[in-house]
Each structure stands twice: as C-alpha cells, then as structure tokens.
Amino acid sequence: MLKTSLLSLLALLAIGIVVVLILAAMKPDTFQVQRAIAINAPPERIYPLIADFRAWGAWSPWEKKDPNLKRSFSGAETGKGAIYAWAGDKNVGEGSMEIVTAEPSSKLGLKLDFIKPFEAHNAAVFALQPQGTTTHVTWTMTGPTPFFAKIIHVFFNMDRMVGGDFEAGLASLKAQAERPA
C-alpha cells in the first residue's frame, strides 16, 4: 500500500514537472512591461528628471525600497554615457544602468543589467510625446526570456511584478514634474 502511494505520488510529480516544462516552452522568447502617464508639464521639464540618474532619487520607486541602498555614478554626468550602479537588499538587488540613447526632451534609452537576485540584461525606454499642454510619458522595459526564466514566468507574471513599480514611478515623476518651479 505504501509503495503504491509513493509510486502514485512520484507519477503525479513527474506529470506536474512535464506540464510546467511544456507551459514554459510555450512562453514567448521576450517579455515587455509598459506603462504610460500624462504629465501636465512640457517635455523639457520632465526629461532632466530622467536623463540625470542623481534626480532618480526623487521619483524612482526602487530608491525608496531600501534605505541603505549603495549607489555609484560614473561616465557622463547626464544623458548618453551616464552610468548608475546600485547594490541593495532583496527588494532592489544589484545591477547597473547606462544611458545608451539620449534624444533631449523626446527619448531616453537604457541598458539595464541586473546581477542580483538573478542575472538579466534588459533594455528600457522612456518616450516623451507632447500633446497640447501635457506630455505623454511611456516607460517600456523589454528583454530576452531564456528557458529558465520561462519556467519562472509559468508561476509569476513579469508585467504584474514590475508594472506596479512602473506605475508608482510614473506617478512620482508626474508629481515632481508638476511641482511649481
């Protein structure tokens, strides 16, 4: 009886593993997280808050998650070539960002490299589009999804995991950009 129960349990476990592997194989090879907001400010007021990593402390959602976050800045002071590295607790991990595209008041592209809690190499883009008296700001992150990550994506939705942080960051960016000068 015990042997039959153990064999049944092992068979169920094997079936579960096979199902997860099949579901993982069906996941896309890339992911994208995107959020947008309308900010009542011109692009020229918003862009410096994004193009200067030292300004991120005022609006980035991750800056507030670890009070002991270690930061370093190198390369250009702002815009293309600016580099920001961080090391923090489990809430923020460790990694670096480099501005690789800088089109003032229009677009900013980042190379985003995570070291901890897992290695990942992604891209992020901030697009600013003026619309009358407001600016439509879109924050997009894309990256490859290797097979191991696809297995994780069976259980965790990347859009839900990161999307809320993007929304919080954009809301803080809006508050900063709309503050009276």
mmCIF file of C-alpha atoms in Angstrom:
data_model
loop_
_atom_site.group_PDB
_atom_site.id
_atom_site.type_symbol
_atom_site.label_atom_id
_atom_site.label_comp_id
_atom_site.label_asym_id
_atom_site.label_seq_id
_atom_site.Cartn_x
_atom_site.Cartn_y
_atom_site.Cartn_z
ATOM 1 C CA MET A 1 0.000 0.000 0.000
ATOM 2 C CA LEU A 2 2.780 2.458 0.952
ATOM 3 C CA LYS A 3 4.737 1.510 -2.173
ATOM 4 C CA THR A 4 1.674 2.141 -4.382
ATOM 5 C CA SER A 5 1.043 5.522 -2.734
ATOM 6 C CA LEU A 6 4.677 6.507 -3.186
ATOM 7 C CA LEU A 7 4.644 5.472 -6.854
ATOM 8 C CA SER A 8 1.409 7.405 -7.404
ATOM 9 C CA LEU A 9 2.896 10.479 -5.777
ATOM 10 C CA LEU A 10 6.049 10.214 -7.903
ATOM 11 C CA ALA A 11 3.945 9.798 -11.044
ATOM 12 C CA LEU A 12 1.903 12.904 -10.174
ATOM 13 C CA LEU A 13 5.098 14.846 -9.503
ATOM 14 C CA ALA A 14 6.575 13.745 -12.850
ATOM 15 C CA ILE A 15 3.370 14.735 -14.677
ATOM 16 C CA GLY A 16 3.421 18.117 -12.899
ATOM 17 C CA ILE A 17 7.038 18.728 -13.952
ATOM 18 C CA VAL A 18 6.260 17.779 -17.558
ATOM 19 C CA VAL A 19 3.247 20.125 -17.602
ATOM 20 C CA VAL A 20 5.347 23.012 -16.233
ATOM 21 C CA LEU A 21 8.084 22.352 -18.837
ATOM 22 C CA ILE A 22 5.512 22.294 -21.647
ATOM 23 C CA LEU A 23 3.907 25.505 -20.412
ATOM 24 C CA ALA A 24 7.373 27.114 -20.150
ATOM 25 C CA ALA A 25 8.236 26.061 -23.699
ATOM 26 C CA MET A 26 5.093 27.843 -24.904
ATOM 27 C CA LYS A 27 6.122 31.173 -23.306
ATOM 28 C CA PRO A 28 7.480 33.900 -25.631
ATOM 29 C CA ASP A 29 11.229 34.379 -26.086
ATOM 30 C CA THR A 30 10.998 38.014 -24.970
ATOM 31 C CA PHE A 31 8.990 39.996 -22.449
ATOM 32 C CA GLN A 32 7.732 43.565 -22.327
ATOM 33 C CA VAL A 33 6.430 45.691 -19.482
ATOM 34 C CA GLN A 34 4.974 49.068 -20.428
ATOM 35 C CA ARG A 35 3.163 51.820 -18.581
ATOM 36 C CA ALA A 36 2.252 55.387 -19.540
ATOM 37 C CA ILE A 37 1.022 58.566 -17.912
ATOM 38 C CA ALA A 38 0.008 62.070 -18.956
ATOM 39 C CA ILE A 39 2.032 64.745 -17.165
ATOM 40 C CA ASN A 40 0.936 68.379 -17.056
ATOM 41 C CA ALA A 41 4.375 69.705 -17.932
ATOM 42 C CA PRO A 42 6.408 70.204 -21.103
ATOM 43 C CA PRO A 43 8.939 67.519 -22.111
ATOM 44 C CA GLU A 44 11.774 69.974 -21.335
ATOM 45 C CA ARG A 45 10.780 69.889 -17.660
ATOM 46 C CA ILE A 46 10.402 66.087 -17.493
ATOM 47 C CA TYR A 47 13.448 64.982 -19.492
ATOM 48 C CA PRO A 48 16.101 66.212 -16.998
ATOM 49 C CA LEU A 49 14.438 64.163 -14.246
ATOM 50 C CA ILE A 50 15.039 61.040 -16.339
ATOM 51 C CA ALA A 51 18.371 61.910 -18.004
ATOM 52 C CA ASP A 52 20.158 62.603 -14.693
ATOM 53 C CA PHE A 53 20.452 59.483 -12.544
ATOM 54 C CA ARG A 54 21.056 61.683 -9.494
ATOM 55 C CA ALA A 55 17.489 63.006 -9.948
ATOM 56 C CA TRP A 56 16.009 59.493 -9.817
ATOM 57 C CA GLY A 57 16.037 59.581 -6.004
ATOM 58 C CA ALA A 58 13.060 61.941 -6.147
ATOM 59 C CA TRP A 59 10.826 59.637 -8.205
ATOM 60 C CA SER A 60 12.206 56.128 -8.794
ATOM 61 C CA PRO A 61 10.133 53.503 -6.963
ATOM 62 C CA TRP A 62 13.208 51.426 -6.116
ATOM 63 C CA GLU A 63 15.099 54.273 -4.448
ATOM 64 C CA LYS A 64 12.642 54.193 -1.542
ATOM 65 C CA LYS A 65 12.576 50.417 -1.049
ATOM 66 C CA ASP A 66 15.992 50.122 0.610
ATOM 67 C CA PRO A 67 17.114 52.960 2.913
ATOM 68 C CA ASN A 68 20.665 51.530 2.895
ATOM 69 C CA LEU A 69 20.940 51.345 -0.890
ATOM 70 C CA LYS A 70 24.516 51.850 -2.097
ATOM 71 C CA ARG A 71 24.773 53.956 -5.260
ATOM 72 C CA SER A 72 27.593 54.940 -7.568
ATOM 73 C CA PHE A 73 27.615 57.219 -10.588
ATOM 74 C CA SER A 74 30.163 57.204 -13.389
ATOM 75 C CA GLY A 75 30.589 58.152 -17.021
ATOM 76 C CA ALA A 76 28.840 61.268 -18.275
ATOM 77 C CA GLU A 77 27.041 63.393 -15.704
ATOM 78 C CA THR A 78 23.749 63.225 -17.611
ATOM 79 C CA GLY A 79 22.478 61.804 -20.891
ATOM 80 C CA LYS A 80 24.297 59.331 -23.097
ATOM 81 C CA GLY A 81 27.130 57.581 -21.299
ATOM 82 C CA ALA A 82 25.830 58.239 -17.774
ATOM 83 C CA ILE A 83 26.070 55.118 -15.613
ATOM 84 C CA TYR A 84 24.338 54.326 -12.342
ATOM 85 C CA ALA A 85 25.138 51.220 -10.288
ATOM 86 C CA TRP A 86 23.358 50.078 -7.158
ATOM 87 C CA ALA A 87 23.608 47.352 -4.533
ATOM 88 C CA GLY A 88 20.796 46.817 -2.091
ATOM 89 C CA ASP A 89 18.673 44.361 -0.203
ATOM 90 C CA LYS A 90 16.364 41.706 -1.646
ATOM 91 C CA ASN A 91 13.860 44.396 -2.670
ATOM 92 C CA VAL A 92 16.214 46.131 -5.117
ATOM 93 C CA GLY A 93 19.006 43.653 -5.789
ATOM 94 C CA GLU A 94 22.186 44.700 -7.532
ATOM 95 C CA GLY A 95 22.923 45.967 -11.003
ATOM 96 C CA SER A 96 23.644 48.914 -13.234
ATOM 97 C CA MET A 97 22.054 51.130 -15.872
ATOM 98 C CA GLU A 98 23.694 53.037 -18.686
ATOM 99 C CA ILE A 99 22.041 55.659 -20.861
ATOM 100 C CA VAL A 100 22.660 54.498 -24.437
ATOM 101 C CA THR A 101 20.209 56.742 -26.299
ATOM 102 C CA ALA A 102 19.553 60.363 -25.436
ATOM 103 C CA GLU A 103 17.278 62.470 -27.599
ATOM 104 C CA PRO A 104 16.659 65.540 -25.405
ATOM 105 C CA SER A 105 13.039 66.077 -24.436
ATOM 106 C CA SER A 106 11.980 63.149 -26.628
ATOM 107 C CA LYS A 107 13.507 59.754 -25.820
ATOM 108 C CA LEU A 108 15.922 58.109 -23.406
ATOM 109 C CA GLY A 109 17.160 54.536 -23.798
ATOM 110 C CA LEU A 110 18.816 52.487 -21.060
ATOM 111 C CA LYS A 111 20.887 49.329 -20.993
ATOM 112 C CA LEU A 112 19.822 47.633 -17.786
ATOM 113 C CA ASP A 113 21.986 44.885 -16.259
ATOM 114 C CA PHE A 114 20.872 43.002 -13.159
ATOM 115 C CA ILE A 115 23.327 40.931 -11.134
ATOM 116 C CA LYS A 116 21.145 40.003 -8.131
ATOM 117 C CA PRO A 117 18.747 38.461 -7.284
ATOM 118 C CA PHE A 118 19.260 36.969 -10.766
ATOM 119 C CA GLU A 119 21.279 37.911 -13.813
ATOM 120 C CA ALA A 120 19.344 39.638 -16.568
ATOM 121 C CA HIS A 121 20.144 42.039 -19.386
ATOM 122 C CA ASN A 122 17.239 44.216 -20.488
ATOM 123 C CA ALA A 123 16.531 47.489 -22.225
ATOM 124 C CA ALA A 124 14.321 50.322 -21.036
ATOM 125 C CA VAL A 125 12.996 53.306 -22.965
ATOM 126 C CA PHE A 126 11.310 56.494 -21.822
ATOM 127 C CA ALA A 127 9.391 58.150 -24.658
ATOM 128 C CA LEU A 128 8.043 61.692 -24.219
ATOM 129 C CA GLN A 129 5.357 62.922 -26.613
ATOM 130 C CA PRO A 130 3.928 66.422 -26.196
ATOM 131 C CA GLN A 131 0.145 66.593 -26.513
ATOM 132 C CA GLY A 132 -1.102 70.135 -26.051
ATOM 133 C CA THR A 133 -0.258 71.266 -22.514
ATOM 134 C CA THR A 134 0.607 67.741 -21.370
ATOM 135 C CA THR A 135 3.323 65.255 -22.161
ATOM 136 C CA HIS A 136 2.541 61.593 -22.655
ATOM 137 C CA VAL A 137 5.371 59.612 -20.992
ATOM 138 C CA THR A 138 5.722 55.923 -21.812
ATOM 139 C CA TRP A 139 8.122 53.688 -19.846
ATOM 140 C CA THR A 140 8.902 50.376 -21.530
ATOM 141 C CA MET A 141 11.224 47.545 -20.479
ATOM 142 C CA THR A 142 11.997 44.632 -22.781
ATOM 143 C CA GLY A 143 14.309 41.675 -22.539
ATOM 144 C CA PRO A 144 15.012 38.115 -23.518
ATOM 145 C CA THR A 145 13.331 35.243 -21.724
ATOM 146 C CA PRO A 146 15.725 32.280 -21.521
ATOM 147 C CA PHE A 147 14.177 28.888 -20.751
ATOM 148 C CA PHE A 148 14.849 29.077 -17.005
ATOM 149 C CA ALA A 149 13.067 32.449 -16.903
ATOM 150 C CA LYS A 150 10.178 30.932 -18.876
ATOM 151 C CA ILE A 151 9.774 28.366 -16.095
ATOM 152 C CA ILE A 152 9.589 31.209 -13.560
ATOM 153 C CA HIS A 153 7.080 33.016 -15.804
ATOM 154 C CA VAL A 154 4.767 29.993 -15.546
ATOM 155 C CA PHE A 155 4.281 30.946 -11.893
ATOM 156 C CA PHE A 156 4.985 34.708 -11.870
ATOM 157 C CA ASN A 157 3.758 37.301 -14.331
ATOM 158 C CA MET A 158 6.527 39.812 -15.118
ATOM 159 C CA ASP A 159 4.020 42.510 -16.061
ATOM 160 C CA ARG A 160 2.297 42.235 -12.680
ATOM 161 C CA MET A 161 5.600 42.002 -10.790
ATOM 162 C CA VAL A 162 7.182 45.127 -12.335
ATOM 163 C CA GLY A 163 4.173 47.005 -13.698
ATOM 164 C CA GLY A 164 3.110 48.289 -10.294
ATOM 165 C CA ASP A 165 6.574 49.732 -9.726
ATOM 166 C CA PHE A 166 6.426 51.445 -13.132
ATOM 167 C CA GLU A 167 3.040 52.932 -12.217
ATOM 168 C CA ALA A 168 4.365 54.190 -8.860
ATOM 169 C CA GLY A 169 7.471 55.612 -10.532
ATOM 170 C CA LEU A 170 5.484 57.414 -13.205
ATOM 171 C CA ALA A 171 3.128 58.843 -10.573
ATOM 172 C CA SER A 172 6.139 60.164 -8.622
ATOM 173 C CA LEU A 173 7.714 61.505 -11.831
ATOM 174 C CA LYS A 174 4.424 63.300 -12.553
ATOM 175 C CA ALA A 175 4.374 64.809 -9.047
ATOM 176 C CA GLN A 176 7.975 66.026 -9.426
ATOM 177 C CA ALA A 177 7.465 67.469 -12.908
ATOM 178 C CA GLU A 178 4.221 69.216 -11.961
ATOM 179 C CA ARG A 179 5.621 70.881 -8.841
ATOM 180 C CA PRO A 180 5.709 74.675 -9.117
ATOM 181 C CA ALA A 181 9.140 75.893 -10.184
#
